[in-house]
Tab-separated table of C-alpha atoms in Angstrom:
chain	number	residue	atom	x	y	z
A	1	MET	CA	82.190	101.736	114.969
A	2	LEU	CA	82.651	98.361	112.816
A	3	ASN	CA	79.949	99.279	110.279
A	4	LEU	CA	77.986	97.219	107.990
A	5	GLU	CA	80.775	98.358	104.594
A	6	LYS	CA	83.674	97.713	107.208
A	7	LEU	CA	81.985	93.634	108.009
A	8	THR	CA	81.464	93.882	104.401
A	9	GLU	CA	85.409	94.111	103.080
A	10	VAL	CA	86.429	91.487	106.001
A	11	LEU	CA	83.837	88.979	104.781
A	12	ILE	CA	84.923	89.333	100.845
A	13	SER	CA	88.446	89.319	102.127
A	14	VAL	CA	88.361	86.338	103.051
A	15	VAL	CA	86.394	84.699	100.742
A	16	MET	CA	88.987	85.771	98.375
A	17	ALA	CA	91.692	84.470	100.588
A	18	PHE	CA	90.080	80.712	100.792
A	19	ILE	CA	89.235	80.936	96.777
A	20	VAL	CA	93.246	81.905	96.231
A	21	GLY	CA	94.424	79.046	98.996
A	22	ALA	CA	91.744	76.728	96.795
A	23	VAL	CA	93.735	77.494	93.552
A	24	VAL	CA	96.836	77.022	95.371
A	25	LEU	CA	96.192	73.670	96.551
A	26	LEU	CA	94.536	72.553	93.069
A	27	LEU	CA	98.047	73.513	91.545
A	28	LEU	CA	99.967	71.472	94.119
A	29	GLY	CA	97.502	68.120	93.830
A	30	HIS	CA	95.112	68.744	96.920
A	31	HIS	CA	91.493	68.892	97.162
A	32	PRO	CA	90.645	72.050	98.434
A	33	LEU	CA	87.160	70.987	100.332
A	34	GLU	CA	89.226	68.167	101.940
A	35	VAL	CA	92.227	70.150	103.224
A	36	TYR	CA	89.459	73.155	104.146
A	37	SER	CA	87.268	70.393	106.738
A	38	ILE	CA	90.706	69.305	108.061
A	39	LEU	CA	91.683	73.042	108.480
A	40	PHE	CA	88.387	74.101	110.329
A	41	LYS	CA	87.716	70.528	112.154
A	42	TYR	CA	91.249	70.681	114.027
A	43	GLY	CA	91.582	74.494	114.416
A	44	TYR	CA	88.761	75.051	116.129
A	45	THR	CA	87.963	72.186	118.238
A	46	ASN	CA	90.383	72.183	121.080
A	47	ILE	CA	88.684	75.606	122.786
A	48	ASN	CA	91.503	75.474	125.637
A	49	TYR	CA	93.970	75.219	123.128
A	50	LEU	CA	92.687	77.894	121.054
A	51	LEU	CA	91.888	80.719	123.677
A	52	ASN	CA	95.436	80.533	125.055
A	53	LYS	CA	96.775	81.245	121.146
A	54	SER	CA	94.509	83.742	121.016
A	55	THR	CA	95.233	85.614	124.179
A	56	PRO	CA	98.761	86.982	123.156
A	57	LEU	CA	97.461	88.026	119.616
A	58	ILE	CA	94.673	90.179	121.108
A	59	MET	CA	97.089	92.191	123.103
A	60	THR	CA	99.370	92.572	119.671
A	61	GLY	CA	96.194	93.366	117.568
A	62	LEU	CA	95.679	95.964	119.873
A	63	ALA	CA	99.438	96.964	119.909
A	64	PHE	CA	99.086	97.813	116.413
A	65	SER	CA	95.601	99.076	116.179
A	66	ILE	CA	95.515	101.936	118.832
A	67	PRO	CA	98.428	103.306	117.478
A	68	SER	CA	96.888	102.965	113.776
A	69	ILE	CA	93.680	105.030	115.298
A	70	ALA	CA	96.203	108.219	116.291
A	71	GLY	CA	98.007	107.766	113.038
A	72	VAL	CA	100.723	105.675	113.504
A	73	PHE	CA	102.035	102.702	112.268
A	74	ASN	CA	103.461	100.714	115.216
A	75	ILE	CA	105.305	97.451	114.159
A	76	GLY	CA	107.043	96.986	117.740
A	77	GLY	CA	104.804	94.975	118.857
A	78	GLU	CA	106.848	92.515	118.632
A	79	SER	CA	110.014	93.804	120.939
A	80	GLN	CA	106.973	95.157	123.264
A	81	LEU	CA	106.068	91.669	123.631
A	82	TYR	CA	109.917	90.824	124.512
A	83	VAL	CA	110.532	93.048	127.051
A	84	GLY	CA	106.780	92.100	128.788
A	85	ALA	CA	107.511	88.460	128.532
A	86	PHE	CA	110.937	88.722	129.689
A	87	LEU	CA	110.863	90.729	132.310
A	88	GLY	CA	107.353	89.666	133.627
A	89	LEU	CA	108.941	86.426	133.792
A	90	LEU	CA	112.055	87.331	135.860
A	91	VAL	CA	109.721	89.235	138.187
A	92	ALA	CA	107.797	86.152	138.648
A	93	TYR	CA	110.578	84.021	139.106
A	94	TYR	CA	112.431	86.237	142.321
A	95	THR	CA	108.830	87.113	143.894
A	96	GLY	CA	106.685	84.581	143.307
A	97	ASN	CA	103.972	86.952	142.651
A	98	ALA	CA	101.697	86.680	139.424
A	99	ILE	CA	100.188	90.500	139.952
A	100	ILE	CA	103.445	92.537	140.021
A	101	ALA	CA	104.974	90.210	137.260
A	102	ILE	CA	101.720	91.427	134.807
A	103	ILE	CA	102.344	94.731	136.133
A	104	VAL	CA	105.756	95.369	135.523
A	105	GLY	CA	105.534	93.556	132.124
A	106	SER	CA	102.964	95.670	130.862
A	107	LEU	CA	104.801	99.002	131.746
A	108	ALA	CA	107.813	97.337	130.382
A	109	GLY	CA	105.776	97.331	127.179
A	110	ALA	CA	105.122	100.346	127.343
A	111	LEU	CA	107.565	102.693	128.118
A	112	LEU	CA	109.185	100.571	124.791
A	113	GLY	CA	106.387	101.803	122.716
A	114	LEU	CA	106.562	105.384	124.398
A	115	PHE	CA	110.460	105.976	123.534
A	116	ILE	CA	109.505	105.174	119.983
A	117	GLY	CA	106.924	107.944	119.915
A	118	ILE	CA	109.192	110.105	122.087
A	119	LEU	CA	111.499	109.360	119.012
A	120	ARG	CA	108.374	110.208	116.564
A	121	VAL	CA	107.583	113.388	118.341
A	122	TYR	CA	110.697	114.978	119.316
A	123	ARG	CA	113.147	114.264	116.300
A	124	GLY	CA	111.232	113.135	113.562
A	125	ILE	CA	112.594	109.824	113.100
A	126	ASN	CA	110.269	107.464	111.189
A	127	GLU	CA	108.639	104.993	113.471
A	128	VAL	CA	108.803	102.053	111.187
A	129	ILE	CA	112.447	102.056	111.213
A	130	THR	CA	112.724	102.555	114.627
A	131	ALA	CA	110.811	99.875	115.611
A	132	ILE	CA	112.597	97.972	113.294
A	133	MET	CA	115.816	98.280	115.149
A	134	VAL	CA	114.415	97.950	118.337
A	135	ASN	CA	112.796	95.152	117.897
A	136	TRP	CA	116.113	93.289	116.908
A	137	ILE	CA	118.010	94.621	118.958
A	138	PHE	CA	115.772	93.120	121.751
A	139	TYR	CA	115.530	90.351	120.493
A	140	TYR	CA	119.088	89.328	120.702
A	141	LEU	CA	119.323	91.081	123.804
A	142	ILE	CA	116.999	88.822	125.019
A	143	ALA	CA	118.337	85.409	123.579
A	144	TYR	CA	121.658	86.568	124.872
A	145	LEU	CA	120.570	87.069	128.735
A	146	ILE	CA	118.426	83.911	128.935
A	147	ALA	CA	121.011	81.637	127.432
A	148	SER	CA	124.100	83.314	129.755
A	149	ARG	CA	122.644	84.695	132.506
A	150	PHE	CA	119.127	83.294	133.510
A	151	TYR	CA	118.570	79.659	131.970
A	152	ASN	CA	117.390	76.684	133.535
A	153	PRO	CA	119.969	74.811	135.067
A	154	GLU	CA	118.149	71.624	134.374
A	155	VAL	CA	116.981	72.796	130.515
A	156	SER	CA	119.678	74.831	129.230
A	157	HIS	CA	118.462	75.830	126.084
A	158	GLU	CA	115.506	77.502	128.568
A	159	SER	CA	115.475	80.359	130.925
A	160	VAL	CA	114.745	79.905	134.323
A	161	PRO	CA	111.001	78.574	135.002
A	162	VAL	CA	107.775	80.931	136.581
A	163	PRO	CA	106.663	79.351	140.239
A	164	LYS	CA	103.793	77.726	140.285
A	165	SER	CA	102.400	79.915	142.983
A	166	ALA	CA	102.877	82.794	139.659
A	167	ARG	CA	101.308	80.481	136.987
A	168	ILE	CA	97.559	81.377	136.000
A	169	PRO	CA	95.786	78.556	135.885
A	170	SER	CA	92.989	77.411	133.625
A	171	ILE	CA	89.505	77.023	134.658
A	172	GLY	CA	88.273	73.735	132.664
A	173	ASP	CA	87.820	73.907	129.171
A	174	LEU	CA	88.208	78.407	130.010
A	175	SER	CA	91.105	80.111	129.951
A	176	LEU	CA	92.025	82.770	132.373
A	177	ILE	CA	94.641	84.672	130.315
A	178	PHE	CA	91.871	84.898	127.835
A	179	ILE	CA	89.507	86.346	129.882
A	180	ILE	CA	91.877	88.452	131.058
A	181	ALA	CA	92.712	89.711	126.826
A	182	VAL	CA	88.872	90.254	126.716
A	183	ALA	CA	88.294	92.267	129.446
A	184	VAL	CA	91.434	94.627	128.495
A	185	ALA	CA	89.772	94.877	124.646
A	186	ILE	CA	86.505	95.606	126.151
A	187	ALA	CA	88.045	98.611	128.698
A	188	TYR	CA	90.393	99.413	125.255
A	189	TYR	CA	86.989	100.121	123.113
A	190	TYR	CA	85.213	102.536	125.881
A	191	LEU	CA	88.101	104.172	126.124
A	192	LEU	CA	88.477	104.913	122.558
A	193	TYR	CA	84.685	105.718	122.230
A	194	PHE	CA	83.487	106.841	125.359
A	195	THR	CA	86.170	109.139	126.959
A	196	ASP	CA	87.668	112.494	125.931
A	197	ILE	CA	91.340	110.724	125.428
A	198	GLY	CA	89.852	108.245	122.755
A	199	TYR	CA	88.037	110.736	120.783
A	200	LYS	CA	91.254	112.861	120.621
A	201	LEU	CA	92.885	109.806	119.570
A	202	ARG	CA	90.857	109.276	116.924
A	203	VAL	CA	90.285	112.951	115.533
A	204	SER	CA	94.020	113.656	115.457
A	205	GLY	CA	94.315	110.035	113.388
A	206	ILE	CA	91.995	110.811	110.955
A	207	SER	CA	93.069	114.974	110.435
A	208	PRO	CA	95.755	116.291	112.339
A	209	ALA	CA	95.013	120.089	111.123
A	210	SER	CA	91.752	119.415	112.663
A	211	ALA	CA	92.769	118.507	115.614
A	212	ARG	CA	94.891	121.318	115.701
A	213	TYR	CA	91.934	123.670	114.818
A	214	ALA	CA	89.508	122.314	117.944
A	215	GLY	CA	92.528	122.738	120.307
A	216	PHE	CA	94.349	118.958	120.140
A	217	ASP	CA	97.900	118.073	119.926
A	218	PRO	CA	98.402	115.741	117.946
A	219	ASN	CA	101.993	114.974	118.616
A	220	LYS	CA	100.442	114.045	122.484
A	221	SER	CA	97.756	111.355	120.937
A	222	ILE	CA	100.792	110.045	119.272
A	223	LEU	CA	102.195	109.620	122.467
A	224	VAL	CA	99.166	108.460	124.328
A	225	SER	CA	98.329	106.213	121.561
A	226	MET	CA	102.301	104.606	121.507
A	227	PHE	CA	102.159	104.048	125.345
A	228	LEU	CA	98.758	102.519	125.318
A	229	GLY	CA	99.658	99.749	122.234
A	230	GLY	CA	103.016	98.883	124.171
A	231	MET	CA	101.245	98.405	127.350
A	232	ALA	CA	98.963	95.769	125.279
A	233	ALA	CA	102.003	93.988	123.481
A	234	GLY	CA	103.765	94.055	127.041
A	235	LEU	CA	100.544	92.175	128.349
A	236	GLY	CA	100.567	90.151	125.771
A	237	GLY	CA	103.924	88.630	126.594
A	238	VAL	CA	103.960	88.058	130.390
A	239	LEU	CA	100.114	86.104	130.006
A	240	LEU	CA	101.280	83.959	127.300
A	241	VAL	CA	104.433	82.915	129.354
A	242	LEU	CA	102.537	83.193	133.006
A	243	GLY	CA	99.380	81.180	131.849
A	244	VAL	CA	100.775	79.169	128.492
A	245	THR	CA	104.926	77.931	128.509
A	246	TYR	CA	106.078	78.869	132.081
A	247	SER	CA	109.812	79.860	130.488
A	248	ILE	CA	111.239	81.096	127.300
A	249	ASP	CA	113.586	79.362	125.418
A	250	ASP	CA	117.127	80.866	124.225
A	251	THR	CA	115.571	81.262	120.609
A	252	LEU	CA	112.731	82.793	121.912
A	253	THR	CA	110.526	80.259	119.644
A	254	ALA	CA	107.424	80.535	121.682
A	255	ILE	CA	107.213	84.610	121.141
A	256	TYR	CA	108.670	85.002	118.456
A	257	GLY	CA	106.816	86.686	115.457
A	258	LEU	CA	103.583	87.196	117.495
A	259	GLY	CA	103.984	91.124	117.154
A	260	PHE	CA	103.899	90.703	113.034
A	261	THR	CA	100.630	88.890	113.405
A	262	GLY	CA	99.018	91.218	115.155
A	263	ILE	CA	99.328	93.269	112.306
A	264	GLY	CA	96.944	90.887	110.462
A	265	ILE	CA	94.641	90.849	113.249
A	266	GLY	CA	94.226	94.199	113.796
A	267	LEU	CA	93.814	94.715	109.987
A	268	LEU	CA	91.172	91.999	109.776
A	269	GLY	CA	89.243	93.504	113.392
A	270	ARG	CA	89.566	96.807	111.425
A	271	ASN	CA	91.567	97.957	114.163
A	272	HIS	CA	88.604	97.414	116.126
A	273	PRO	CA	88.987	96.175	119.864
A	274	ILE	CA	86.024	93.623	119.758
A	275	GLY	CA	86.379	92.862	116.125
A	276	ILE	CA	90.093	92.265	117.270
A	277	ILE	CA	88.829	89.413	119.796
A	278	PHE	CA	86.963	87.765	116.764
A	279	SER	CA	89.713	88.095	114.330
A	280	SER	CA	92.170	87.070	116.936
A	281	LEU	CA	89.885	83.659	117.151
A	282	PHE	CA	89.592	83.173	113.978
A	283	LEU	CA	93.332	83.640	112.951
A	284	SER	CA	94.356	81.373	115.658
A	285	GLY	CA	91.952	78.324	114.284
A	286	LEU	CA	93.783	78.465	110.737
A	287	LEU	CA	97.352	78.755	112.537
A	288	ILE	CA	96.102	75.422	114.576
A	289	GLY	CA	94.241	73.400	111.516
A	290	GLY	CA	97.126	75.005	109.418
A	291	GLN	CA	99.318	72.086	111.337
A	292	TRP	CA	96.898	69.262	111.546
A	293	VAL	CA	96.466	69.536	107.355
A	294	GLU	CA	100.302	68.659	107.288
A	295	LEU	CA	99.537	65.537	109.010
A	296	LYS	CA	96.452	64.436	107.729
A	297	THR	CA	96.822	65.354	104.254
A	298	GLY	CA	100.955	66.284	103.501
A	299	ALA	CA	100.071	69.514	102.133
A	300	PRO	CA	102.300	72.367	102.871
A	301	PRO	CA	102.095	73.825	106.520
A	302	GLU	CA	102.306	77.128	104.958
A	303	LEU	CA	98.829	77.341	103.532
A	304	ALA	CA	97.639	79.041	107.028
A	305	ASP	CA	100.413	81.634	106.252
A	306	THR	CA	99.517	81.543	102.604
A	307	LEU	CA	95.697	82.343	103.696
A	308	ILE	CA	96.705	84.744	106.243
A	309	GLY	CA	98.652	86.557	103.835
A	310	VAL	CA	95.899	86.793	101.255
A	311	ILE	CA	93.508	88.195	103.585
A	312	VAL	CA	96.189	91.244	104.574
A	313	ILE	CA	96.513	92.018	101.138
A	314	ALA	CA	93.117	91.806	100.546
A	315	LEU	CA	92.136	93.661	103.197
A	316	ALA	CA	94.621	96.139	102.292
A	317	ILE	CA	93.286	97.056	98.768
A	318	PRO	CA	90.089	99.414	99.868
A	319	TYR	CA	93.012	101.200	102.207
A	320	ALA	CA	94.845	101.781	99.197
A	321	TYR	CA	91.536	102.684	96.813
A	322	ARG	CA	90.475	105.248	99.527
A	323	MET	CA	94.098	106.726	99.892
A	324	LEU	CA	94.610	107.096	96.009
A	325	MET	CA	91.142	108.513	95.836
A	326	LYS	CA	91.753	111.059	98.252
A	327	ARG	CA	94.551	112.139	96.460
A	328	ILE	CA	93.445	112.541	93.153
A	329	ARG	CA	90.651	114.695	95.058
A	330	GLU	CA	93.386	116.713	96.660
A	331	GLY	CA	95.466	117.268	93.787
A	332	ARG	CA	91.894	118.287	91.974
A	333	ALA	CA	91.154	120.969	94.826
């Protein structure tokens, strides 16, 4: 559960990030309070834009956190989101049906995540190395396919568009794709904390030896977690394409980096599905506000990226401390 200690860690990390950001702004000749007021004023006022931007980040945050709970470091959310977005787009284009597109896109991400898990379990290949290679393979493969096979004749640098019949609309300021993302996060929360599968995932992540002693198979937990994580990333990709962009450009600008940002989202949310919803909203607002800061004050647009980076580093410090103390205690035992 997201307890008081973890919430305190998160709050301290966020405060540290803003203090470091203020020092950087002073060194660059900008007033921190002015910059922060613009950051928050413009980052969180356009509700529909904020919710839409948060949606794929909730999904990639889950793609990182679910395997992390089972003891796997999944940075393959990037490629899992790519294939979900691309195959979801093609299915929507040829069928005009959003539901089929969502199912295909989600399964594509799930199978890609499972592939990385299989290499880890049955071949002993480190999942980080595998994921890095898979990310770049699918980036260039999809960019090639869009530029050579599935481009829009009227806008050559974009893919074929999502037909109107398959687009997911917003209801006023209420983003329907955000509602779907929140529902999935709640479902993942229930799965993790109220089912036998979730219990096995958590035990396997905390101590594989204890899991074996209790009769669980940690390798099976790795495969299940990678399948679930990949499914979340794939769903994030297809929701983004069906609900926001309606196409993919040939350099994948709209979807590139969302998987990597999901790592920070997961850490800030302390790998808790409900915490991930709020951390996604918070970081999305920073990203949106960071764009306005440049327009209004001339401050560097990388400010939001700097804040997110400092937050992630600050959040990693307690983990590193616990790991160090654990190693020291084990060495003494």
